[in-house]
Short mmCIF file of C-alpha atoms in Angstrom, two decimals:
data_model
loop_
_atom_site.label_atom_id
_atom_site.label_comp_id
_atom_site.label_asym_id
_atom_site.label_seq_id
_atom_site.Cartn_x
_atom_site.Cartn_y
_atom_site.Cartn_z
CA MET E 10 0.39 0.76 -20.56
CA ARG E 11 -3.06 0.69 -22.11
CA TYR E 12 -1.80 3.42 -24.42
CA PHE E 13 1.15 1.32 -25.60
CA ALA E 14 -1.08 -1.72 -25.97
CA ASP E 15 -3.52 0.16 -28.17
CA TRP E 16 -0.64 1.54 -30.19
CA ILE E 17 0.81 -1.95 -30.73
CA ILE E 18 -2.54 -3.41 -31.76
CA GLU E 19 -3.11 -0.54 -34.16
CA ASN E 20 0.31 -0.54 -35.78
CA LEU E 21 1.49 -4.12 -35.82
CA GLU E 22 -0.33 -6.27 -38.35
CA PHE E 23 0.27 -9.70 -36.87
CA THR E 24 -1.34 -8.87 -33.51
CA ARG E 25 -4.74 -8.48 -35.13
CA ALA E 26 -5.00 -12.22 -35.64
CA ILE E 27 -4.88 -12.76 -31.85
CA PRO E 28 -7.85 -11.72 -29.66
CA SER E 29 -7.03 -8.34 -28.10
CA GLU E 30 -7.50 -9.71 -24.56
CA TYR E 31 -4.45 -11.93 -24.98
CA VAL E 32 -2.40 -9.12 -26.47
CA TYR E 33 -3.24 -7.01 -23.41
CA LEU E 34 -2.36 -9.91 -21.14
CA ILE E 35 1.03 -10.43 -22.78
CA ILE E 36 1.78 -6.70 -22.71
CA MET E 37 0.83 -6.52 -19.03
CA VAL E 38 3.20 -9.40 -18.22
CA VAL E 39 6.01 -7.73 -20.18
CA GLY E 40 5.24 -4.43 -18.42
CA GLY E 41 5.40 -6.14 -15.03
CA LEU E 42 8.80 -7.63 -15.90
CA LEU E 43 10.06 -4.21 -17.04
CA LEU E 44 8.90 -2.70 -13.72
CA LEU E 45 10.71 -5.47 -11.85
CA LEU E 46 13.82 -4.65 -13.87
CA PHE E 47 13.43 -1.05 -12.72
CA VAL E 48 12.60 -1.73 -9.06
CA VAL E 49 15.24 -4.27 -8.14
CA PRO E 50 18.37 -2.42 -9.41
CA MET E 51 16.90 0.88 -8.20
CA ALA E 52 16.31 -0.45 -4.69
CA GLY E 53 19.74 -2.07 -4.77
CA ALA E 54 21.41 1.16 -5.85
CA LEU E 55 19.54 3.03 -3.10
CA THR E 56 21.12 0.76 -0.47
CA PHE E 57 24.52 1.88 -1.74
CA VAL E 58 23.52 5.56 -1.93
CA GLU E 59 22.09 5.38 1.57
CA ARG E 60 25.37 4.08 2.98
CA ARG E 61 27.43 6.66 1.14
CA VAL E 62 25.11 9.45 2.31
CA ALA E 63 25.34 8.09 5.85
CA GLY E 64 29.10 8.13 5.55
CA LYS E 65 29.18 11.74 4.38
CA MET E 66 26.76 12.85 7.08
CA GLN E 67 28.79 11.19 9.81
CA SER E 68 32.17 12.29 8.43
CA ARG E 69 33.14 8.77 7.46
CA ILE E 70 33.91 7.37 4.02
CA GLY E 71 31.32 4.65 3.56
CA PRO E 72 31.70 1.76 1.09
CA ASN E 73 34.15 2.92 -1.62
CA ARG E 74 36.16 -0.20 -2.50
CA VAL E 75 34.13 -2.07 -5.13
CA GLY E 76 34.43 -0.21 -8.41
CA PRO E 77 34.92 3.54 -8.80
CA GLN E 78 33.61 5.28 -5.67
CA GLY E 79 32.23 1.87 -4.66
CA ILE E 80 29.27 2.00 -7.03
CA PHE E 81 29.31 -1.77 -7.50
CA GLN E 82 28.96 -2.36 -3.77
CA PHE E 83 25.27 -3.22 -4.12
CA VAL E 84 26.03 -5.81 -6.79
CA ALA E 85 28.56 -7.43 -4.46
CA ASP E 86 26.03 -7.30 -1.62
CA GLY E 87 23.36 -8.87 -3.81
CA VAL E 88 25.65 -11.69 -4.88
CA LYS E 89 26.65 -12.26 -1.27
CA LEU E 90 23.02 -12.43 -0.11
CA ILE E 91 22.08 -14.91 -2.84
CA LEU E 92 25.09 -17.16 -2.20
CA LYS E 93 24.64 -17.18 1.58
CA GLU E 94 23.17 -20.20 3.32
CA ASP E 95 19.42 -19.89 3.77
CA ILE E 96 18.83 -20.80 7.41
CA ILE E 97 15.40 -21.70 8.72
CA PRO E 98 15.30 -22.05 12.51
CA THR E 99 14.15 -25.51 13.65
CA ALA E 100 11.49 -24.03 15.94
CA ALA E 101 10.07 -21.81 13.19
CA ASP E 102 6.78 -22.34 11.41
CA ARG E 103 8.47 -23.36 8.16
CA ARG E 104 5.74 -22.54 5.65
CA LEU E 105 4.87 -19.11 7.06
CA PHE E 106 8.56 -18.34 7.58
CA LYS E 107 9.24 -19.00 3.90
CA LEU E 108 6.15 -17.17 2.66
CA ALA E 109 6.48 -13.95 4.68
CA PRO E 110 9.30 -12.19 2.77
CA TYR E 111 7.49 -12.75 -0.52
CA ILE E 112 4.32 -11.12 0.81
CA VAL E 113 6.34 -8.14 2.03
CA PHE E 114 8.08 -7.70 -1.32
CA VAL E 115 4.99 -8.33 -3.45
CA GLY E 116 3.01 -5.86 -1.32
CA SER E 117 5.46 -3.08 -2.04
CA PHE E 118 6.07 -4.12 -5.66
CA LEU E 119 2.35 -4.17 -6.55
CA THR E 120 2.12 -0.45 -5.81
CA PHE E 121 4.33 0.25 -8.83
CA ALA E 122 1.46 -0.81 -11.10
CA ALA E 123 -0.36 2.44 -10.34
CA LEU E 124 2.65 4.75 -9.97
CA PRO E 125 3.01 7.29 -12.78
CA PHE E 126 6.43 7.94 -14.30
CA SER E 127 5.57 10.42 -17.03
CA GLN E 128 2.61 11.64 -19.08
CA LYS E 129 2.21 8.32 -20.89
CA LEU E 130 4.37 6.02 -18.82
CA ILE E 131 2.16 4.34 -16.23
CA ALA E 132 1.35 0.65 -15.99
CA ALA E 133 -2.33 1.18 -15.18
CA ASP E 134 -3.97 4.55 -14.66
CA LEU E 135 -6.66 3.20 -12.35
CA ASN E 136 -9.59 5.44 -11.50
CA ILE E 137 -8.96 4.45 -7.87
CA GLY E 138 -5.16 4.71 -8.15
CA ILE E 139 -4.30 6.20 -4.77
CA LEU E 140 -6.67 3.87 -2.89
CA TYR E 141 -5.18 0.90 -4.75
CA ILE E 142 -1.70 1.94 -3.62
CA PHE E 143 -2.79 2.12 0.00
CA ALA E 144 -4.66 -1.18 -0.27
CA VAL E 145 -1.81 -3.24 -1.69
CA SER E 146 0.82 -1.63 0.52
CA SER E 147 -1.28 -2.58 3.54
CA MET E 148 -0.43 -6.19 2.66
CA VAL E 149 3.17 -5.49 3.69
CA VAL E 150 2.23 -5.42 7.36
CA VAL E 151 0.64 -8.87 7.07
CA GLY E 152 3.95 -10.20 5.81
CA ILE E 153 5.85 -8.45 8.60
CA ILE E 154 3.59 -9.91 11.29
CA MET E 155 3.86 -13.35 9.69
CA SER E 156 7.64 -13.16 9.67
CA GLY E 157 7.71 -12.00 13.29
CA TRP E 158 5.43 -14.77 14.43
CA ALA E 159 6.82 -17.58 12.28
CA SER E 160 10.39 -16.96 13.49
CA ASN E 161 9.31 -18.22 16.92
CA ASN E 162 11.61 -15.76 18.61
CA ASN E 163 10.59 -13.25 21.25
CA LEU E 164 12.47 -10.35 19.69
CA SER E 165 11.02 -11.06 16.24
CA LEU E 166 7.52 -11.35 17.65
CA LEU E 167 7.90 -8.05 19.51
CA GLY E 168 9.14 -6.42 16.32
CA GLY E 169 6.20 -7.78 14.32
CA MET E 170 3.65 -6.62 16.88
CA ARG E 171 5.20 -3.18 17.18
CA SER E 172 5.15 -2.91 13.41
CA ALA E 173 1.47 -3.85 13.27
CA ALA E 174 0.53 -1.28 15.90
CA GLN E 175 2.63 1.40 14.22
CA ILE E 176 1.41 0.84 10.66
CA ILE E 177 -2.24 0.67 11.67
CA SER E 178 -1.84 3.89 13.68
CA TYR E 179 -0.06 5.88 11.00
CA GLU E 180 -2.31 4.70 8.17
CA VAL E 181 -5.05 6.89 9.66
CA PRO E 182 -3.32 10.31 9.39
CA GLN E 183 -1.76 9.27 6.07
CA ILE E 184 -5.07 8.59 4.39
CA LEU E 185 -6.75 11.58 6.06
CA SER E 186 -4.08 13.93 4.73
CA VAL E 187 -4.46 12.44 1.25
CA LEU E 188 -8.20 13.09 1.47
CA ALA E 189 -7.44 16.82 1.48
CA VAL E 190 -5.83 16.46 -1.95
CA ILE E 191 -8.64 14.24 -3.20
CA LEU E 192 -11.08 17.00 -2.22
CA LEU E 193 -9.09 19.47 -4.32
CA THR E 194 -8.83 17.26 -7.42
CA GLY E 195 -12.10 15.38 -7.24
CA THR E 196 -10.38 12.27 -8.56
CA LEU E 197 -8.58 9.26 -7.11
CA GLY E 198 -6.57 8.64 -10.28
CA MET E 199 -2.85 9.36 -10.17
CA GLN E 200 -2.62 10.98 -13.62
CA GLY E 201 -5.72 13.07 -12.96
CA THR E 202 -4.14 14.40 -9.75
CA ILE E 203 -0.99 15.41 -11.61
CA LYS E 204 -2.94 17.02 -14.44
CA ALA E 205 -4.81 19.14 -11.90
CA GLN E 206 -1.49 20.73 -10.93
CA GLY E 207 0.57 23.12 -13.03
CA TRP E 208 4.22 23.36 -13.94
CA ALA E 209 5.31 26.05 -11.48
CA PRO E 210 5.58 25.56 -7.71
CA GLN E 211 2.69 27.92 -7.04
CA HIS E 212 0.44 25.58 -9.01
CA TRP E 213 1.42 22.54 -6.96
CA PHE E 214 -0.94 21.31 -4.30
CA LEU E 215 1.82 21.85 -1.76
CA PHE E 216 1.30 25.61 -2.10
CA HIS E 217 -2.36 25.44 -3.02
CA ASN E 218 -3.59 26.55 0.38
CA PRO E 219 -2.24 26.48 3.96
CA PHE E 220 -4.09 23.27 4.75
CA ALA E 221 -2.60 21.42 1.80
CA PHE E 222 0.83 22.67 2.90
CA ILE E 223 0.38 21.10 6.35
CA ALA E 224 -1.17 17.99 4.77
CA PHE E 225 2.05 17.37 2.85
CA PHE E 226 4.08 17.19 6.05
CA VAL E 227 1.50 15.03 7.80
CA PHE E 228 1.51 12.71 4.79
CA PHE E 229 5.27 12.52 4.54
CA ILE E 230 5.87 11.93 8.26
CA SER E 231 3.22 9.20 8.40
CA ALA E 232 4.57 7.67 5.21
CA VAL E 233 8.07 7.49 6.70
CA ALA E 234 6.50 5.82 9.74
CA GLU E 235 4.75 3.33 7.43
CA CYS E 236 8.13 2.41 5.99
CA ASN E 237 9.46 1.60 9.48
CA ARG E 238 12.39 3.97 8.98
CA ILE E 239 14.20 6.04 11.56
CA PRO E 240 12.89 8.02 13.47
CA PHE E 241 10.02 5.52 13.45
CA ASP E 242 11.94 2.26 13.24
CA ILE E 243 10.96 0.78 16.59
CA PRO E 244 9.92 -2.52 14.92
CA GLU E 245 13.57 -3.21 14.13
CA ALA E 246 15.23 -1.06 16.80
CA GLU E 247 18.74 -2.53 16.85
CA SER E 248 19.47 -1.46 20.41
CA GLU E 249 16.44 -3.29 21.80
CA LEU E 250 15.34 -6.00 19.38
CA VAL E 251 18.54 -7.04 17.55
CA SER E 252 16.83 -6.51 14.19
CA GLY E 253 13.17 -7.04 14.98
CA TYR E 254 10.97 -9.11 12.71
CA ASN E 255 13.78 -10.03 10.31
CA THR E 256 16.29 -11.17 12.94
CA GLU E 257 16.10 -14.85 11.99
CA TYR E 258 16.26 -14.29 8.24
CA SER E 259 19.35 -14.81 6.15
CA GLY E 260 20.37 -14.98 2.53
CA PHE E 261 17.88 -14.27 -0.20
CA ARG E 262 14.88 -13.91 2.12
CA PHE E 263 16.63 -11.20 4.12
CA GLY E 264 17.50 -9.55 0.80
CA LEU E 265 13.80 -9.42 -0.06
CA PHE E 266 13.02 -7.55 3.17
CA PHE E 267 15.82 -5.16 2.37
CA LEU E 268 14.68 -4.59 -1.22
CA ALA E 269 11.09 -4.06 -0.07
CA GLU E 270 12.19 -1.41 2.41
CA PHE E 271 13.99 0.62 -0.24
CA ALA E 272 11.25 0.07 -2.82
CA ASN E 273 8.85 1.46 -0.22
CA VAL E 274 10.98 4.56 0.25
CA TYR E 275 10.76 5.16 -3.49
CA VAL E 276 7.00 4.53 -3.46
CA ILE E 277 6.23 7.01 -0.68
CA SER E 278 8.41 9.63 -2.35
CA ALA E 279 6.73 9.07 -5.72
CA VAL E 280 3.27 9.27 -4.17
CA ALA E 281 4.21 12.49 -2.36
CA VAL E 282 5.52 13.95 -5.64
CA THR E 283 2.34 12.91 -7.43
CA LEU E 284 -0.02 14.32 -4.83
CA PHE E 285 1.75 17.46 -3.73
CA LEU E 286 4.74 18.34 -5.91
CA GLY E 287 3.30 18.50 -9.40
CA GLY E 288 4.36 15.02 -10.56
CA TRP E 289 5.84 14.95 -14.05
CA ASN E 290 4.97 18.58 -14.85
CA THR E 291 8.24 20.02 -16.12
CA PRO E 292 9.27 23.24 -14.32
CA PHE E 293 9.36 25.11 -17.66
CA TYR E 294 6.86 25.27 -20.48
CA LEU E 295 7.52 22.78 -23.28
CA PRO E 296 5.74 23.85 -26.46
CA THR E 297 4.96 20.70 -28.40
CA GLY E 298 3.74 22.20 -31.65
CA ILE E 299 5.74 25.34 -32.25
CA TRP E 300 9.27 24.15 -31.67
CA GLY E 301 8.61 20.79 -33.19
CA LEU E 302 9.22 18.94 -29.94
CA LEU E 303 8.13 15.36 -30.35
CA PRO E 304 5.59 14.05 -27.85
CA SER E 305 8.12 11.41 -26.84
CA ALA E 306 10.65 14.14 -25.97
CA VAL E 307 8.06 15.80 -23.76
CA ASN E 308 7.44 12.39 -22.23
CA LEU E 309 11.14 11.98 -21.55
CA ALA E 310 11.34 15.43 -19.96
CA GLY E 311 8.38 14.47 -17.77
CA LEU E 312 10.08 11.23 -16.77
CA ILE E 313 13.30 13.02 -15.83
CA THR E 314 11.41 15.67 -13.86
CA PHE E 315 9.46 13.03 -11.98
CA LEU E 316 12.54 11.00 -11.13
CA ILE E 317 14.50 14.07 -9.97
CA LYS E 318 11.68 15.20 -7.69
CA THR E 319 11.25 11.68 -6.33
CA PHE E 320 14.93 11.12 -5.63
CA VAL E 321 15.13 14.48 -3.85
CA LEU E 322 12.47 13.20 -1.46
CA VAL E 323 14.27 9.85 -1.18
CA PHE E 324 17.33 11.83 -0.16
CA VAL E 325 15.24 13.65 2.46
CA CYS E 326 14.29 10.23 3.88
CA MET E 327 17.96 9.32 4.17
CA TRP E 328 18.74 12.71 5.66
CA LEU E 329 16.08 12.15 8.35
CA ARG E 330 17.43 8.69 9.04
CA TRP E 331 20.96 9.80 9.74
CA THR E 332 20.00 12.96 11.65
CA LEU E 333 17.22 12.04 14.04
CA PRO E 334 17.26 9.66 17.01
CA ARG E 335 14.70 6.87 17.32
CA LEU E 336 11.40 7.53 19.10
CA ARG E 337 10.33 5.38 22.04
CA VAL E 338 7.23 3.22 21.63
CA ASP E 339 5.03 5.47 23.78
CA GLN E 340 6.36 8.61 22.08
CA LEU E 341 5.57 7.06 18.71
CA MET E 342 1.97 6.42 19.70
CA THR E 343 1.70 9.92 21.21
CA VAL E 344 2.93 11.52 18.00
CA GLY E 345 0.59 9.41 15.92
CA TRP E 346 -2.66 9.64 17.82
CA LYS E 347 -2.39 12.90 19.77
CA TYR E 348 -0.75 15.07 17.10
CA MET E 349 -0.91 13.61 13.59
CA VAL E 350 -4.54 12.42 13.62
CA PRO E 351 -6.05 15.67 15.03
CA ILE E 352 -3.92 17.77 12.66
CA ALA E 353 -5.04 15.61 9.72
CA PHE E 354 -8.71 16.01 10.72
CA PHE E 355 -8.22 19.77 11.09
CA ASN E 356 -6.69 19.84 7.61
CA LEU E 357 -9.54 17.91 6.09
CA VAL E 358 -12.16 20.26 7.56
CA GLY E 359 -9.99 23.28 6.68
CA THR E 360 -9.67 22.19 3.04
CA ALA E 361 -13.42 21.65 2.85
CA VAL E 362 -14.05 25.15 4.24
CA TRP E 363 -11.50 26.62 1.81
CA MET E 364 -13.29 24.97 -1.10
CA LEU E 365 -16.63 26.18 0.20
CA VAL E 366 -15.39 29.79 0.29
CA TRP E 367 -13.03 30.00 -2.69
CA GLY E 368 -13.81 26.92 -4.74
CA ASP E 369 -10.67 25.21 -6.05
CA LYS E 370 -8.76 28.48 -6.43
CA SER E 371 -5.25 28.38 -5.00
CA ILE E 372 -3.53 31.16 -3.06
CA ALA E 373 -1.61 32.12 -6.20
CA ALA E 374 -4.85 32.40 -8.16
CA LEU E 375 -6.42 34.52 -5.41
CA LEU E 376 -3.42 36.86 -5.38
CA GLY E 377 -3.81 37.22 -9.13
CA GLY E 378 -0.80 35.10 -10.07
CA MET H 4 -11.64 -14.55 -19.77
CA GLU H 5 -13.98 -13.16 -17.12
CA SER H 6 -15.66 -16.45 -16.29
CA PHE H 7 -12.24 -18.11 -16.28
CA LEU H 8 -10.98 -15.62 -13.67
CA PHE H 9 -14.25 -15.98 -11.75
CA TYR H 10 -13.86 -19.75 -11.42
CA ILE H 11 -10.20 -19.50 -10.42
CA PHE H 12 -10.69 -16.88 -7.72
CA GLY H 13 -14.08 -18.20 -6.63
CA GLY H 14 -12.48 -21.62 -6.22
CA ILE H 15 -9.59 -20.22 -4.18
CA ALA H 16 -12.04 -18.23 -2.05
CA VAL H 17 -14.14 -21.31 -1.25
CA ALA H 18 -11.08 -23.47 -0.58
CA SER H 19 -9.48 -20.91 1.70
CA ALA H 20 -12.78 -20.32 3.53
CA LEU H 21 -12.94 -24.08 4.21
CA LEU H 22 -9.33 -24.02 5.40
CA VAL H 23 -10.18 -21.16 7.80
CA VAL H 24 -12.61 -23.38 9.71
CA THR H 25 -10.64 -26.61 9.47
CA ARG H 26 -7.17 -25.36 10.51
CA ARG H 27 -6.31 -26.14 14.12
CA ASN H 28 -3.86 -23.27 14.35
CA ALA H 29 -5.39 -19.82 14.89
CA VAL H 30 -2.67 -17.97 12.97
CA GLY H 31 -3.07 -20.33 10.00
CA SER H 32 -6.82 -19.70 9.99
CA ALA H 33 -6.26 -15.95 10.01
CA ILE H 34 -3.83 -16.14 7.08
CA PHE H 35 -6.32 -18.15 5.02
CA LEU H 36 -9.04 -15.65 5.92
CA ILE H 37 -6.83 -12.92 4.45
CA LEU H 38 -6.45 -14.97 1.26
CA CYS H 39 -10.23 -15.43 1.18
CA PHE H 40 -10.83 -11.66 1.51
CA PHE H 41 -8.30 -11.01 -1.23
CA CYS H 42 -10.12 -13.36 -3.61
CA LEU H 43 -13.44 -11.72 -2.72
CA GLY H 44 -11.83 -8.42 -3.68
CA VAL H 45 -10.97 -9.86 -7.10
CA LEU H 46 -14.56 -11.09 -7.49
CA TYR H 47 -15.81 -7.55 -6.78
CA LEU H 48 -13.41 -6.31 -9.45
CA LEU H 49 -14.96 -8.72 -11.95
CA LEU H 50 -18.35 -7.22 -11.06
CA GLN H 51 -16.99 -3.76 -12.03
CA ALA H 52 -17.16 -2.63 -8.40
CA HIS H 53 -13.66 -1.14 -8.28
CA PHE H 54 -14.19 0.99 -5.20
CA VAL H 55 -15.72 -1.81 -3.14
CA ALA H 56 -12.93 -4.17 -4.24
CA VAL H 57 -10.17 -1.84 -3.08
CA ILE H 58 -11.96 -1.05 0.18
CA GLN H 59 -12.38 -4.79 0.75
CA VAL H 60 -8.62 -5.31 0.52
CA LEU H 61 -7.72 -2.09 2.38
CA VAL H 62 -10.12 -2.49 5.29
CA TYR H 63 -10.61 -6.24 5.69
CA ALA H 64 -7.39 -7.82 4.44
CA GLY H 65 -5.19 -4.89 5.46
CA ALA H 66 -6.56 -3.42 8.66
CA ILE H 67 -9.04 -5.74 10.35
CA MET H 68 -7.07 -8.92 9.78
CA VAL H 69 -3.94 -7.24 11.09
CA LEU H 70 -5.83 -6.50 14.31
CA PHE H 71 -7.02 -10.14 14.36
CA LEU H 72 -3.42 -11.35 14.05
CA PHE H 73 -2.38 -8.84 16.69
CA VAL H 74 -4.97 -10.14 19.18
CA ILE H 75 -4.12 -13.77 18.40
CA MET H 76 -0.46 -13.09 19.14
CA LEU H 77 -1.21 -10.94 22.18
CA LEU H 78 -3.36 -13.66 23.76
CA ASN H 79 -0.88 -16.27 22.54
CA LEU H 80 -3.68 -18.35 21.07
CA SER H 81 -1.17 -19.97 18.76
CA GLN H 82 0.02 -22.21 21.58
CA ILE H 83 -3.51 -23.50 22.23
CA GLU H 84 -4.54 -25.77 19.40
CA PHE H 85 -8.27 -25.94 18.97
CA GLY H 86 -9.35 -29.44 20.03
CA ARG H 87 -12.27 -31.45 18.82
CA ILE H 88 -15.68 -30.40 20.05
CA ARG H 89 -16.95 -33.13 22.37
CA ASN H 90 -20.39 -31.71 23.10
CA LEU H 91 -22.92 -33.58 20.95
CA ALA H 92 -25.63 -30.93 21.34
CA LEU H 93 -23.26 -28.26 19.98
CA LYS H 94 -22.44 -30.46 16.98
CA VAL H 95 -26.10 -31.02 16.18
CA LEU H 96 -26.91 -27.34 16.61
CA GLY H 97 -24.02 -26.34 14.35
CA ALA H 98 -25.01 -28.81 11.65
CA ALA H 99 -28.66 -27.68 11.81
CA LEU H 100 -27.72 -24.01 11.48
CA GLY H 101 -25.49 -24.86 8.54
CA VAL H 102 -28.29 -26.72 6.77
CA VAL H 103 -30.73 -23.84 7.37
CA LEU H 104 -28.22 -21.37 5.90
CA LEU H 105 -27.59 -23.64 2.90
CA ILE H 106 -31.33 -23.96 2.22
CA ASN H 107 -31.72 -20.19 2.40
CA ILE H 108 -28.87 -19.61 -0.04
CA LEU H 109 -30.10 -22.27 -2.44
CA GLY H 110 -33.58 -20.77 -2.29
CA ALA H 111 -32.22 -17.38 -3.16
CA ILE H 112 -30.16 -18.71 -6.08
CA ASN H 113 -32.91 -20.93 -7.50
CA ARG H 114 -35.36 -18.12 -8.13
CA PRO H 115 -36.49 -18.45 -11.75
CA GLN H 116 -36.48 -14.67 -12.30
CA LEU H 117 -32.69 -14.40 -12.52
CA SER H 118 -32.73 -12.05 -15.51
CA GLU H 119 -30.02 -11.32 -18.05
CA GLY H 120 -29.27 -8.13 -16.13
CA VAL H 121 -29.31 -4.53 -17.19
CA PRO H 122 -26.47 -2.71 -18.96
CA LEU H 123 -24.15 -0.87 -16.60
CA SER H 124 -24.58 2.86 -16.31
CA GLU H 125 -21.67 5.26 -16.86
CA GLY H 126 -19.26 5.26 -13.93
CA PHE H 127 -20.87 2.20 -12.35
CA GLY H 128 -19.08 0.99 -9.24
CA GLY H 129 -16.89 4.08 -9.15
CA THR H 130 -16.21 6.15 -6.08
CA ALA H 131 -18.62 8.90 -7.07
CA GLN H 132 -21.62 6.59 -7.41
CA VAL H 133 -20.90 4.70 -4.20
CA GLY H 134 -20.53 8.04 -2.41
CA MET H 135 -23.79 9.38 -3.80
CA LEU H 136 -25.65 6.26 -2.68
CA LEU H 137 -24.05 6.31 0.77
CA PHE H 138 -25.03 9.91 1.38
CA SER H 139 -28.53 9.77 -0.09
CA LYS H 140 -30.34 6.44 -0.23
CA TYR H 141 -28.36 4.65 2.48
CA LEU H 142 -27.61 7.65 4.69
CA ILE H 143 -29.36 6.36 7.79
CA PRO H 144 -27.84 2.85 7.82
CA PHE H 145 -24.44 4.46 7.16
CA GLU H 146 -24.76 6.87 10.09
CA VAL H 147 -26.19 4.19 12.38
CA ALA H 148 -23.20 1.97 11.58
CA SER H 149 -20.84 4.79 12.57
CA VAL H 150 -22.67 5.27 15.88
CA LEU H 151 -22.37 1.53 16.47
CA LEU H 152 -18.62 1.71 15.89
CA LEU H 153 -18.36 4.69 18.25
CA ALA H 154 -20.22 2.75 20.94
CA ALA H 155 -17.81 -0.16 20.44
CA ILE H 156 -14.80 2.15 20.82
CA VAL H 157 -16.19 3.75 24.00
CA GLY H 158 -17.01 0.30 25.37
CA ALA H 159 -13.48 -0.95 24.70
CA ILE H 160 -11.98 2.05 26.48
CA ILE H 161 -14.22 1.58 29.52
CA LEU H 162 -13.38 -2.12 29.71
CA ALA H 163 -9.67 -1.42 29.34
CA ARG H 164 -9.54 1.36 31.95
CA ARG H 165 -10.48 -0.43 35.12
CA GLU H 166 -9.80 2.43 37.58
CA PHE H 167 -11.16 5.91 37.12
#
């Protein structure tokens, strides 16, 4: 975004009369609105895709009535959610009850500020990008607890507390597994991490060394747990808690919880692609100079590559959801603390040893590839 | 722009800190404490301390306050509204401690040698510099803090496991 802002200030005459701070501010606001225009329809469309995928996986049809193949189903659902009566239970803590869904949505939406889309397309390439993403997405759990407590309902409260315990537990292996990648790149910035990887799979951090390979799975499993999705969806386990922390919500506020969940699925997939799967590096070499490819065309190719990789991982999330059964609470804690955390620590030490012996050479480089 | 942001977020931080101690409801206090930590994070950002700002939000607002909320709900403190303190001695003691703290802070601020400051070095407040300081100049306090945390964890486990 900084890049676009500088370009605008340089090339448009009338902006020079305004102090550059304000130009940046206006461009940031416009950029935020553009991101919102990307996130909301994307998350909405994912709800439709998820239901169709579920249908296919369970040999049913799924929603196919609204529009061709039912692709307008999410629009109909959105309209329905907005038009529905917004009920606030009389026993609820009104202010917290109203505030909670916004915190959940804002927490997951803020992460998009540091998510890369292509070589140039990133709202803010922070030098602490990955930490920023973890920091703002940790606000989601505050909103979930607030909603569980403010509903004044035993099932909601249980859901909120389970969610708190789960997210705090799985944040530990998630960040530890990311540390392995940070060791390899030496940077916390998202674009820097992608630039450290090459175009071909053997240059990705996924195949950099055996420890990074395991770290990817630790990261992805903990990230799915952070999203409260099956097989880790005990905070909203339908068979036990009705719908958990969002039981009492209706209308637009329920829609916000729903949007935030699917935005989160996109975020974890995008972060996994950035850290382990080469980000926007196109799988073939694009010569910019020789063939006269414009930089913007390369940018577009990067964007398409990034989105394809990300949506493949989003599909994997859906695949997991409709294949695996739900874990019990004690099993969830066992998996988190007795397996994921030790494996993540082992990975961290292993990566450090690898770097001590071979520097930042990958397996492919060692084999002479 | 910077001083404008400083006054906005500093003001919110002070207001929410006051609300933390004046709210009767424990959950309300905790929520305002989160807001206060968030504003402190922004103030760190304005001081160019990016790493500290993010850690502030990640650790305090994200992790520690979630545990606070968890304990409040587990003990069901929300049902017990904090009443007025009736003990006069406690009131006097609290007021005296507050005044002592205020005098100390004012004394620290009023030093005449508040200089214009030095220009920031390259990479100031970044992860690399904080890491270098933690593992060289402040190594011993850092390690002692980790031992303290370990002792707290072991203590919690021993208290929680009554039978052996």
